[in-house]
Coordinates of C-alpha atoms and ligand atoms in Angstrom, one line a residue:
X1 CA 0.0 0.0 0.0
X2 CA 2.8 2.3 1.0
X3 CA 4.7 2.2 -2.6
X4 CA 1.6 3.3 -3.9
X5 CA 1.8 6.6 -1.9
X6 CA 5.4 6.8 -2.5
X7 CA 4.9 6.3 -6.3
X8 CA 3.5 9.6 -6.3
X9 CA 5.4 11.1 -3.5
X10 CA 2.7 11.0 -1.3
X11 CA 4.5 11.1 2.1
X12 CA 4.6 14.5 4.0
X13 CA 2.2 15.0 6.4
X14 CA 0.2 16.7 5.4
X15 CA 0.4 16.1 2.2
X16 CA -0.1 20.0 0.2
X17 CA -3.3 19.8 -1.5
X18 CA -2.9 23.3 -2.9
X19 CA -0.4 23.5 -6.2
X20 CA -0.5 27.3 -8.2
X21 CA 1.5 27.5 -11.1
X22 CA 3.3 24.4 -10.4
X23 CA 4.2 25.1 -6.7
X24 CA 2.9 23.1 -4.2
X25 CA 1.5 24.7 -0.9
X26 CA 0.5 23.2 2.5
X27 CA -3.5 24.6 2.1
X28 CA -4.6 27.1 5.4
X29 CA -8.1 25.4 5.3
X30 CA -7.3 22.6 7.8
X31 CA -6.3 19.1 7.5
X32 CA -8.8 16.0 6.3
X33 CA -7.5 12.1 6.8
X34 CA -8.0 10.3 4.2
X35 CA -8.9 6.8 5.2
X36 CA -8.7 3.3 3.4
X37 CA -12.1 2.4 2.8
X38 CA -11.8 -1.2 2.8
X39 CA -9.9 -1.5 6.0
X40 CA -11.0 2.3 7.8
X41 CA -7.2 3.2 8.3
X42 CA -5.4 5.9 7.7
X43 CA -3.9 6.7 4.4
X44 CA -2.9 10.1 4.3
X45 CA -3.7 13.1 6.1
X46 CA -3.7 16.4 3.5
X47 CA -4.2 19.9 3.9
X48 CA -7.0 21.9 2.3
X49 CA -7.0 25.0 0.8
X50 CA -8.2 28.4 2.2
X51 CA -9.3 31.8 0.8
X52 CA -5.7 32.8 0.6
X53 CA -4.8 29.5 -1.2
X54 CA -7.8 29.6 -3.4
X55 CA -7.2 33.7 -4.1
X56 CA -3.9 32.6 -5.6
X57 CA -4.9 29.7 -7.6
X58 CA -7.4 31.8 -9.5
X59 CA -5.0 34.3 -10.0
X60 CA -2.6 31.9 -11.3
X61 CA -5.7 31.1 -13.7
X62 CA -6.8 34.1 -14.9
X63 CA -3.2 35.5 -16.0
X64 CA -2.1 32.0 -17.5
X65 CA -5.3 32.8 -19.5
X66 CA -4.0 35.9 -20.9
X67 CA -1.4 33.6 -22.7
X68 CA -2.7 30.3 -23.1
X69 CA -5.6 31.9 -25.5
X70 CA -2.9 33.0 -27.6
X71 CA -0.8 30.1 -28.3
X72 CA -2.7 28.3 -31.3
X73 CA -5.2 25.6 -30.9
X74 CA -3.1 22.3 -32.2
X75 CA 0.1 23.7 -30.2
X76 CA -2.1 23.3 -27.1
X77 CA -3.0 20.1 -27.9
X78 CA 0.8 19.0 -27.9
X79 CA 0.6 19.5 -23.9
X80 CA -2.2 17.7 -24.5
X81 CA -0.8 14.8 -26.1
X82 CA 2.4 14.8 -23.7
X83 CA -0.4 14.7 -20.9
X84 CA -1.9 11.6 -22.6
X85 CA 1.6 9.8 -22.7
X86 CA 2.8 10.9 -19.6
X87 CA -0.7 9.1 -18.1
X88 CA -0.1 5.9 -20.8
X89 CA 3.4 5.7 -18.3
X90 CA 1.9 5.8 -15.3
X91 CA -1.2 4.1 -15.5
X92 CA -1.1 1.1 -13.2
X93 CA 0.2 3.4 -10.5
X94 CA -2.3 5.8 -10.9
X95 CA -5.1 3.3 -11.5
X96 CA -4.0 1.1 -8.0
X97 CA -4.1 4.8 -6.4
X98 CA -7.8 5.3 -7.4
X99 CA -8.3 2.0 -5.8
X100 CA -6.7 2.6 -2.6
X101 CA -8.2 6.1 -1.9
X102 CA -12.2 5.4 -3.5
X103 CA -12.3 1.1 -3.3
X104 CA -13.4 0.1 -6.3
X105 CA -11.8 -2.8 -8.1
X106 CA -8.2 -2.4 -9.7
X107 CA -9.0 -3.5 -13.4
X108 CA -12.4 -0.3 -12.7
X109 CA -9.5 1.9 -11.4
X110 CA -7.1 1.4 -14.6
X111 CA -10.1 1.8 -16.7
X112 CA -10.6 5.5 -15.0
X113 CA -7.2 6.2 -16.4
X114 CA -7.7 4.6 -19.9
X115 CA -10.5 7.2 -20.0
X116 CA -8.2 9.7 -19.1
X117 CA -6.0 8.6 -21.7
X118 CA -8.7 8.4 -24.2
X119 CA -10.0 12.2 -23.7
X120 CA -6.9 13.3 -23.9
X121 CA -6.5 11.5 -27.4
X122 CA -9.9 12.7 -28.4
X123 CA -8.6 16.3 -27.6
X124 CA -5.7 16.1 -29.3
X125 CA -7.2 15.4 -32.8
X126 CA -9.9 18.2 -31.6
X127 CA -6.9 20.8 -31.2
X128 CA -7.3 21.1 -35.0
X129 CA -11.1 20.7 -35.7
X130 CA -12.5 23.5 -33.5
X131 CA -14.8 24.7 -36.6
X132 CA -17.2 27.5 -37.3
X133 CA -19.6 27.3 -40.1
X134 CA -19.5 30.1 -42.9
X135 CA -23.1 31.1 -43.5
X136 CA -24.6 32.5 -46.8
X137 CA -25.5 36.3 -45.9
X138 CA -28.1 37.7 -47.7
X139 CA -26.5 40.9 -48.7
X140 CA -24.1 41.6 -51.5
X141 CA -20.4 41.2 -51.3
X142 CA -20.7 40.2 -47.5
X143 CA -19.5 37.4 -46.0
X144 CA -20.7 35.8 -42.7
X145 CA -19.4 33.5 -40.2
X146 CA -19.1 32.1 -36.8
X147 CA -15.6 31.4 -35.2
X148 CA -14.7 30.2 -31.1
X149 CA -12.5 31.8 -29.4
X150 CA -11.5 30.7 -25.5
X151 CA -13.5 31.5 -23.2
X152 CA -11.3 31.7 -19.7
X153 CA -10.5 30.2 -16.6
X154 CA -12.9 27.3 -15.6
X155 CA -13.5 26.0 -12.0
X156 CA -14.3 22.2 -11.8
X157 CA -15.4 20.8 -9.1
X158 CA -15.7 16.6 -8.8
X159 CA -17.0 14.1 -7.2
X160 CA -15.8 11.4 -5.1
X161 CA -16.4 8.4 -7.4
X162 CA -14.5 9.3 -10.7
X163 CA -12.1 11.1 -8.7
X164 CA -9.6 11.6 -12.1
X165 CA -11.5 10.7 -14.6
X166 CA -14.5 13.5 -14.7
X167 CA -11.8 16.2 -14.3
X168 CA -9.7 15.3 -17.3
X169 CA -12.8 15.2 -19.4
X170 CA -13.1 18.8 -18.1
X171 CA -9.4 19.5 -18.3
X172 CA -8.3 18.0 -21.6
X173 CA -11.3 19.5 -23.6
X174 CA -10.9 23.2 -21.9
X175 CA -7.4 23.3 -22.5
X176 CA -7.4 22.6 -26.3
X177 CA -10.2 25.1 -26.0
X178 CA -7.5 28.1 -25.0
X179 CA -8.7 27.5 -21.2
X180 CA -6.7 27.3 -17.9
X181 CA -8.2 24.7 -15.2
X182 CA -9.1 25.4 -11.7
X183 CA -9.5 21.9 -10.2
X184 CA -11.8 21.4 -6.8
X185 CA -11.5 17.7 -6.2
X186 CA -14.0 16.0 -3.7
X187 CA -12.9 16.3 0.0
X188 CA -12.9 12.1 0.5
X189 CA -10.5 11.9 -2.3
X190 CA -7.2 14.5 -2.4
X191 CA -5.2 11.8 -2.9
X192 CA -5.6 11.1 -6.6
X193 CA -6.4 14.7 -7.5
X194 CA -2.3 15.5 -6.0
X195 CA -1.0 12.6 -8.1
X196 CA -2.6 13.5 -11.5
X197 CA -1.7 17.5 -10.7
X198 CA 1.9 16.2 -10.3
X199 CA 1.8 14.8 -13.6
X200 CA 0.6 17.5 -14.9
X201 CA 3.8 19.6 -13.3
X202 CA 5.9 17.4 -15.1
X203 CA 4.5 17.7 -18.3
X204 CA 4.1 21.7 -17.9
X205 CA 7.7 22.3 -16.2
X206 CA 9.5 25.2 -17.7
X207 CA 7.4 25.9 -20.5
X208 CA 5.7 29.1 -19.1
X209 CA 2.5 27.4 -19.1
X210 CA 2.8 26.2 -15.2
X211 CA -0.5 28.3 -14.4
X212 CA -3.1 26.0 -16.8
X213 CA -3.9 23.3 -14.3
X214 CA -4.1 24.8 -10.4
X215 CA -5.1 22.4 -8.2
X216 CA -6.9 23.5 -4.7
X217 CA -8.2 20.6 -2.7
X218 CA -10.9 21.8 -0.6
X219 CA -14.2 21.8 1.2
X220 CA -17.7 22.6 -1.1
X221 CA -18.4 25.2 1.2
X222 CA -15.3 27.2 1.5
X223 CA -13.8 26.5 -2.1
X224 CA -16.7 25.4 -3.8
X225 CA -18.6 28.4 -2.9
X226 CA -16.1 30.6 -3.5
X227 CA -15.5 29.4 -7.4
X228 CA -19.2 29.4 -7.7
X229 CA -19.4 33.2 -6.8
X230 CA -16.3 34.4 -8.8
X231 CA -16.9 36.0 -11.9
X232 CA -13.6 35.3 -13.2
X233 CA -14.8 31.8 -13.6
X234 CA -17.2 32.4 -16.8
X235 CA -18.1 28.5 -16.9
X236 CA -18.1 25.9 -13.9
X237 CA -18.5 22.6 -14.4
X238 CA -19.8 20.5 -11.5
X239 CA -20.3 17.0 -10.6
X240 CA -21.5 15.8 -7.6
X241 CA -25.0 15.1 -6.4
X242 CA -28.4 17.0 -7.5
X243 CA -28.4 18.5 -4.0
X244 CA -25.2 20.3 -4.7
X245 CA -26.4 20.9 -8.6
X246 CA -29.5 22.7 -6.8
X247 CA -27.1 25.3 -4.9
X248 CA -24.3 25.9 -7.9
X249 CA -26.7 26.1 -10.4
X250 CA -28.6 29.4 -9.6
X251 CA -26.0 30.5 -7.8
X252 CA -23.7 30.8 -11.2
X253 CA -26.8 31.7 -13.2
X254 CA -27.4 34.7 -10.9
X255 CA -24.0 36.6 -12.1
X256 CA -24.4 35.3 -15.6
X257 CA -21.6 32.4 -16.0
X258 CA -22.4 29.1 -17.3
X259 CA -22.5 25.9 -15.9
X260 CA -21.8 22.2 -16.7
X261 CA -23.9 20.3 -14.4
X262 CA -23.7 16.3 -14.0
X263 CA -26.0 15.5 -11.2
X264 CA -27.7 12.3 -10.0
X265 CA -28.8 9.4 -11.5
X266 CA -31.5 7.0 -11.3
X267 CA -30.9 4.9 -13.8
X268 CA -33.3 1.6 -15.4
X269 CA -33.0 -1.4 -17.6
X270 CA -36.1 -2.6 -19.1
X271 CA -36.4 -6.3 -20.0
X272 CA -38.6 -7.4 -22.2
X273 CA -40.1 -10.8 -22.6
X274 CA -38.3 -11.2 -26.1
X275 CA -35.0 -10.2 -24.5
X276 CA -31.9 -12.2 -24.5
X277 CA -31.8 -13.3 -21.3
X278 CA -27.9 -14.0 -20.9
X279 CA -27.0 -10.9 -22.0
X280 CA -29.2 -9.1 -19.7
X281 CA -28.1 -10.8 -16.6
X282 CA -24.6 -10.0 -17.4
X283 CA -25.2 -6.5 -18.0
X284 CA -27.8 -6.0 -15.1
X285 CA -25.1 -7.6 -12.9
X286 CA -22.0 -4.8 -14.1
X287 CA -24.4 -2.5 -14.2
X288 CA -25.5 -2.5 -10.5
X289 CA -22.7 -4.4 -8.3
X290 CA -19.7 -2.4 -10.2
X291 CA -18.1 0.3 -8.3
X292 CA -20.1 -1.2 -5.7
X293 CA -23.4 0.9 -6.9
X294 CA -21.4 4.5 -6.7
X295 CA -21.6 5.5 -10.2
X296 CA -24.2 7.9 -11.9
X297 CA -25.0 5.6 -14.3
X298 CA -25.3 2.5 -12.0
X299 CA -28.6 0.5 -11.9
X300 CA -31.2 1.0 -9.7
X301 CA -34.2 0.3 -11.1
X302 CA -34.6 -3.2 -13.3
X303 CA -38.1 -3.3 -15.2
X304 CA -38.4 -6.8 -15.8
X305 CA -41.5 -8.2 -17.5
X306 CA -43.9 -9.9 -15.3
X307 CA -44.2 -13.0 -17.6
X308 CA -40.5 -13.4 -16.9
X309 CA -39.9 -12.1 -13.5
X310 CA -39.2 -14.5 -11.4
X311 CA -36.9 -16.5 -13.2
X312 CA -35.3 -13.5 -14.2
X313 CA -34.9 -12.7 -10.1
X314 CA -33.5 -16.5 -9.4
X315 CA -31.1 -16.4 -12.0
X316 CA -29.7 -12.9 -10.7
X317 CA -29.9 -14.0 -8.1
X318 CA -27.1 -16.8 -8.5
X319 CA -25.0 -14.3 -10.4
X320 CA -25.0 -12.2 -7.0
X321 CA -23.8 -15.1 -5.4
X322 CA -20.5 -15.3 -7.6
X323 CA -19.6 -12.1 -6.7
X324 CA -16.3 -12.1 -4.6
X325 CA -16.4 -9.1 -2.2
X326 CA -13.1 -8.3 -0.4
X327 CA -10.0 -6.2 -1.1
X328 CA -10.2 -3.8 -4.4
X329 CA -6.5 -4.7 -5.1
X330 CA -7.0 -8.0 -4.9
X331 CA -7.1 -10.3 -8.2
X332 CA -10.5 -11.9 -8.7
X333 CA -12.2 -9.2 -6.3
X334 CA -15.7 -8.0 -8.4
X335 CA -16.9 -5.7 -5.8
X336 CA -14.6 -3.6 -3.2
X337 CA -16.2 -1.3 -0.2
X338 CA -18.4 1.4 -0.1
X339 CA -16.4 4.8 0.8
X340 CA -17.5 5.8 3.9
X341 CA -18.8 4.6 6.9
X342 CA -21.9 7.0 6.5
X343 CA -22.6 5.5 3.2
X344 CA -22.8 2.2 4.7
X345 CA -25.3 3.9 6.8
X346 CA -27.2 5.2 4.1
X347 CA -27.7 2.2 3.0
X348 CA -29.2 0.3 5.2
X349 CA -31.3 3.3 6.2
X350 CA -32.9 3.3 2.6
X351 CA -33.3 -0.5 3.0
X352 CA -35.3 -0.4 6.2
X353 CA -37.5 2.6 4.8
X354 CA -37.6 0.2 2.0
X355 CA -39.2 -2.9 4.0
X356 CA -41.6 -0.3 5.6
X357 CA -42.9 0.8 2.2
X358 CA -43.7 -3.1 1.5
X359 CA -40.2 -4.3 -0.3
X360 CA -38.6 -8.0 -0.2
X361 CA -35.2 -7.9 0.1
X362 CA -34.4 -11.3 -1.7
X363 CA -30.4 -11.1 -2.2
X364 CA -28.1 -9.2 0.6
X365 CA -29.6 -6.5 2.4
X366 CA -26.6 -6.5 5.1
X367 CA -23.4 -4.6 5.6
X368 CA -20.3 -7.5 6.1
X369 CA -18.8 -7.6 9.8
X370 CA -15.3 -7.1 8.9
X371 CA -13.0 -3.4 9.2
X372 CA -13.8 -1.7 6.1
X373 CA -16.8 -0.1 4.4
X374 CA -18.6 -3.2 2.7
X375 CA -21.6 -4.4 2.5
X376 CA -23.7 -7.5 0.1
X377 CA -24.9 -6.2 -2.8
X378 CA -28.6 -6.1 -2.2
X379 CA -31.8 -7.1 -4.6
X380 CA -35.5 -5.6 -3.2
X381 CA -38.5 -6.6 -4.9
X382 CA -40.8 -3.3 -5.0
X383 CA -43.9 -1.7 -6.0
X384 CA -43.1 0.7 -8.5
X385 CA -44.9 3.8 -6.4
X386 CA -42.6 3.1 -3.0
X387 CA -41.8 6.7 -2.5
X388 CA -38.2 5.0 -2.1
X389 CA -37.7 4.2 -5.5
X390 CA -37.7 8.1 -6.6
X391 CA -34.3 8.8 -4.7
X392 CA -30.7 8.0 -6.0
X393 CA -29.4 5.7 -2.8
X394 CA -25.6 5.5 -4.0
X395 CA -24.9 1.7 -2.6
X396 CA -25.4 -1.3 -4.1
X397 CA -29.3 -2.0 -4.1
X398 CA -31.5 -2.7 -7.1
X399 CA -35.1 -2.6 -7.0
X400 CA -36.9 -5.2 -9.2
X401 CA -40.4 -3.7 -10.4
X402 CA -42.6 -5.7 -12.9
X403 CA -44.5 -4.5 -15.8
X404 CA -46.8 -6.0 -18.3
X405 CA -46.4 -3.6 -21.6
X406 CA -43.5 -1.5 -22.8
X407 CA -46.0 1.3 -22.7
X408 CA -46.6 0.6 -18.7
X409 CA -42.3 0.0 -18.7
X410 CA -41.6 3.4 -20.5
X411 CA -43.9 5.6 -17.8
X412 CA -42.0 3.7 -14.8
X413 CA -38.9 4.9 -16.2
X414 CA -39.5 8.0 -17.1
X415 CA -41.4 8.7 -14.1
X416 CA -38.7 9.8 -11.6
X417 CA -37.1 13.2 -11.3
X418 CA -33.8 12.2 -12.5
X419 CA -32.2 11.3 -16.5
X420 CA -29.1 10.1 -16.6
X421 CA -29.0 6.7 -18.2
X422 CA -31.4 3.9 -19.3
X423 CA -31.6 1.2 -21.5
X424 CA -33.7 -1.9 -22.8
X425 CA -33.1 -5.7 -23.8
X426 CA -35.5 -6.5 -26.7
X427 CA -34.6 -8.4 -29.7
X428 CA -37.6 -6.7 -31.1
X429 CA -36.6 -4.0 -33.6
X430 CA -40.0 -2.3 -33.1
X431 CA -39.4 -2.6 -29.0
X432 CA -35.9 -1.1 -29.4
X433 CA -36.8 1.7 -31.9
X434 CA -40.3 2.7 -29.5
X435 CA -37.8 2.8 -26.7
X436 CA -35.2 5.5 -28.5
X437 CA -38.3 7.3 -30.3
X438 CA -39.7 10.6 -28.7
X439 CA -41.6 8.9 -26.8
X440 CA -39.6 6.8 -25.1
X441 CA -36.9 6.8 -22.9
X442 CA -36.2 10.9 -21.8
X443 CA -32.9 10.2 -20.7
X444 CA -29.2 11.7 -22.2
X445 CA -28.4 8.1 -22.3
X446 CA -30.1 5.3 -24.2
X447 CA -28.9 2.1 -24.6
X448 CA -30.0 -1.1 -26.6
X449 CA -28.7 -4.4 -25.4
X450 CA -25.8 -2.8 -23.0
X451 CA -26.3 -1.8 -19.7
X452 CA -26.8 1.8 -18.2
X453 CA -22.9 2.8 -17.1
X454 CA -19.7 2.2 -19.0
X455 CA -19.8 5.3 -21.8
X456 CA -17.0 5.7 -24.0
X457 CA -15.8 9.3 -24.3
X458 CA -16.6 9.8 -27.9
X459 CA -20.3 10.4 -27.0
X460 CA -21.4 13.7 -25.4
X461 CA -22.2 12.5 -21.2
X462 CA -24.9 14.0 -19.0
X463 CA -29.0 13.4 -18.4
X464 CA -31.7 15.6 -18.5
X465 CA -34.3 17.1 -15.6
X466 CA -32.5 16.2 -12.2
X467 CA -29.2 15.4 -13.3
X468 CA -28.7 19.0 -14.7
X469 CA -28.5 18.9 -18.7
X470 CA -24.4 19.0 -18.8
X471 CA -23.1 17.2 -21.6
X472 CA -19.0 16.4 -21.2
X473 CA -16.6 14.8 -23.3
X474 CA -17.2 14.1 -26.9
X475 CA -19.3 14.8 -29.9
X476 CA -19.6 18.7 -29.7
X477 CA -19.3 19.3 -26.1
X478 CA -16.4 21.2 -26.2
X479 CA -18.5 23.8 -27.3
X480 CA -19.4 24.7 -23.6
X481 CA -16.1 26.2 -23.2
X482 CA -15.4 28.5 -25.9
X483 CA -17.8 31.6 -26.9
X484 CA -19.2 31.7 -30.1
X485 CA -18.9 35.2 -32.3
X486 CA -20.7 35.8 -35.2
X487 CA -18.9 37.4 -37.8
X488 CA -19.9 39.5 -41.2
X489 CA -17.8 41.0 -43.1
X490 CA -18.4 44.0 -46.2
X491 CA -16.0 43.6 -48.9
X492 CA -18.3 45.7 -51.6
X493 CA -18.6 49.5 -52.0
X494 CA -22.1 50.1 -50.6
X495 CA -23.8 49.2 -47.2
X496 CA -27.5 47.7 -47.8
X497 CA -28.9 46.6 -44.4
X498 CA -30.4 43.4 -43.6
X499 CA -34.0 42.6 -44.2
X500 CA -33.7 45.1 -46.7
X501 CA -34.3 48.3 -44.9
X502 CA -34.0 51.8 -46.2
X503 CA -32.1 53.9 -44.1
X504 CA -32.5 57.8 -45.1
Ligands
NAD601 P1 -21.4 15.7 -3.6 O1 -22.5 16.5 -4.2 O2 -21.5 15.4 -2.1 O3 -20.0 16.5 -3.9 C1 -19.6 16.7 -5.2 C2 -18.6 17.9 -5.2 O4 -19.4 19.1 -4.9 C3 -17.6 17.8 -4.1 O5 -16.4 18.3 -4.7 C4 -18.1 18.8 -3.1 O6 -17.1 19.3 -2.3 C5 -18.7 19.8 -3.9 N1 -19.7 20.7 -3.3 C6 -20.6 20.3 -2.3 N2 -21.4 21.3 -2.0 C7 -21.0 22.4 -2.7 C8 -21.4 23.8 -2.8 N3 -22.4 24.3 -2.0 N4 -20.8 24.6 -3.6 C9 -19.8 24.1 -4.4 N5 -19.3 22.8 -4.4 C10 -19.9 22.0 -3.5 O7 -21.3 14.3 -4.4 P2 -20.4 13.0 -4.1 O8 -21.0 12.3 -2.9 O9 -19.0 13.4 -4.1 O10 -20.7 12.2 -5.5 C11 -21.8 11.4 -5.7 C12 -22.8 12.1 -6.5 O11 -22.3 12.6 -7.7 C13 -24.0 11.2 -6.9 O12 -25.2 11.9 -6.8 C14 -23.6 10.9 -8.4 O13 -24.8 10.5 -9.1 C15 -23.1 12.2 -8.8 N6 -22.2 12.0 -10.0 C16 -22.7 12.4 -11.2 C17 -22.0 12.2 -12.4 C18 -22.6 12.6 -13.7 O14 -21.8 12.7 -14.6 N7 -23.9 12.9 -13.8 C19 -20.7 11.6 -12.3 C20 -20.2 11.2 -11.1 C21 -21.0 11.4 -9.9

């Protein structure tokens, strides 16, 4: 465990968890411990950052913005490629170190850094394809356009479960985009936020562009609140939970900057009658035991058609059985620990309001009697109107509702506040194509025959309603953080008007 820490450096105590410009800094916002979630010790103990620490850092931001707009597009993206190369290095370090500090499965904490990796590719090739249509103008000799320029400094602020990942689709996209990075990890997870900074530093040293990536590890309501009101920030981006989504959001609206926000989930599969029923166990079972039920797009909700129910429900439940719980480093582990000890809590808090509002708890249901954070992934039969069933409980429980039409399935799903993921097993064509129509699923996310999590970064991520509108990483996304001019230009001799006015 130790050589993982050490990999990165991560010995002082307390390990800085400030770095502006490429300098690190012991933060004056107090220290957090950082504990091991699947055996409750102590990893780390960091410091966070203050006002003083977090004044800097957007300084640092806001004049490495004054340069970084002006060096062209595809020369950014060479930092960008070196970033991509240096994380290709050191990704089994930097994937066991997601492990250590969150808990979820090794092979699930090199995949956060493939990701990484992947973005970072994506932006690359984007550094020369950031393209603005020429429009035909309606007047004589004129030419019109649209071109995207940078648009400044942007504050991101994570969450605990993709502690790397969600920043560097953030921070490989903006800085293509002419933007410097102001990174607010979550406060459970410094750790891996320090490590990928350092990387950065090593990639950045000495060529004058230190101030693009500032790191300042710090609580939501001191250095969250503070990005959220500064208006050198023009665009935050902010992950977390639809609570926190509910505070940034108007708060960033009400001095005009923009927001990215990717909020809660609460996510379904629909499976119909027709569907192949291998496939669909496998995917339910990634889909709601990986990362131990902590991602946005995990599970929660399994439609399963009542002619098919309870086999369906026996079958899973023998796959649950096969799932080795213990030590997310482990070989052959499938499902670490939950993070915290009060999400262990949460959990079997929403179970017991579960039972109250009439659910079976047929699989699990318990949290394991060993040091750590873990608990047995959990299956509840349900009505589908337990008030329960409208809330995002971030542990491993899946609710099994039955349904007799796809109709009757579509309204289930559709009928909570969140709109993150969903998807359906059909091998119906007709099924599958009512499912993705407009009157189907209203999610940003809609699969066929895969499960709910597990996006690649080519596709543009985020949900609807609840879970904020965002959309991050690919397609046209990085369109969020650049600002769009509209250009016309008058190469003739006269000066006719649009819409064909007279003018004296
Ligand atoms: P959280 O909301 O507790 O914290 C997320 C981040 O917001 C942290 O960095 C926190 O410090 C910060 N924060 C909290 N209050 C703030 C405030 N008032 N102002 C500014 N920042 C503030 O979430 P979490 O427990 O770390 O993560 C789990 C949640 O994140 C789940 O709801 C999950 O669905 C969601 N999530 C969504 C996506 C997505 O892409 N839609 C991805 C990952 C996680």
């Amino acid at each position: 465990m130790n050589e993982i820490l050490e990999a990165f450096g991560l010995t002082d105590d307390p390990v800085p968890g400030v770095c502006v410009a490429g300098e690190w800094r012991q933060g004056s916002g107090g220290i957090v411990e950082i504990p091991n979630p699947a055996t409750g010790e102590v990893l780390a103990r960091v410091s966070l950052a203050g006002r003083d620490d977090y004044e800097a850092a957007v300084s640092s931001s806001v004049e490495a913005f004054l340069r970084w707009r002006t060096l062209p597009a595809p020369q950014r993206g060479e930092y960008v490629r070196r970033l991509g190369n240096a994380l290709r290095e050191r990704k089994e370090e930097l994937g066991a170190l997601v492990s250590l500090e969150v808990g979820k499965i090794l092979p699930e904490g090199l995949g956060e850094v493939q990701e990484m990796i992947d973005i970072c590719d994506f932006a690359v090739g984007l550094s020369r394809q950031l393209y603005g249509k020429t429009m035909a103008s309606e007047r004589p000799n004129h030419r019109m356009y649209e071109q995207w320029h940078p648009l400044g400094p942007v504050g991101v602020i994570t969450a605990f479960n993709f502690p790397v990942a969600v920043w560097s689709w953030n921070a490989a996209i903006a800085a293509v985009c002419g933007d410097p990075i102001l990174w607010k990890p979550s406060e459970r997870t410094p750790l891996t936020a320090v490590a990928v900074t350092k990387i950065c530093n090593e990639v950045m040293a000495g060529s004058g562009y230190e101030g693009v990536f500032n790191l300042v590890a710090g609580t939501g309501d001191v250095v969250g609140e503070a990005m959220v009101d500064d208006r050198r920030l023009p665009l935050i981006s902010a992950t977390g939970s639809t609570r926190m989504g509910k505070i940034v959001g108007p708060k960033v609206a009400a001095r005009m900057g923009r927001t990215i926000l990717e909020l809660g989930g609460n996510n379904a599969i629909i499976v119909m009658d027709d569907a192949d029923l291998e496939l669909a166990i496998r995917a339910v079972l990634f889909a709601a035991v990986g990362t131990a039920g902590q991602r946005c797009t995990t599970l929660r909700r399994l439609l399963v058609h009542r002619a098919i129910a309870d086999k369906f429900v026996d079958r899973l439940k023998d796959a649950y059985s096969q799932v080795r719980i213990g030590d997310p480093l482990d070989d052959g582990t499938l499902m670490g620990p939950l993070v915290s000890q009060a999400a262990v809590d949460q959990m079997m808090q929403a179970l017991e309001a579960a039972r109250d509002q009439g659910a079976q708890v047929v699989y699990g249901g318990k949290a394991l009697d060993r040091p750590g954070y873990f608990v047995e992934p959990t299956i509840a039969r349900i009505g589908k109107d337990a008030p329960i069933v409208q809330e995002e409980t971030f542990a491993p429980i899946l609710w099994v509702i039955e349904f007799d039409t796809l109709e009757e399935a579509i309204e289930i799903q559709n009928g909570v506040s969140q709109g993150l993921s969903s998807a359906i097993f059909t091998q119906s064509l007709k099924n599958a194509e009512k499912f993705l129509s407009a009157t189907g699923s209203d999610c940003g996310i809609a699969n066929v025959n895969i499960g709910t999590s597990g996006a690649e970064i080519g596709g543009a991520f985020g949900g609807e309603k609840d879970t904020g509108g965002g959309r991050e990483a690919g397609s046209d996304s990085w369109k969020a953080y650049m600002r769009r001019q509209t250009t016309t230009i008058n190469w003739g001799d006269d000066l006719p008007l649009a819409q064909g006015i007279e003018f004296g």
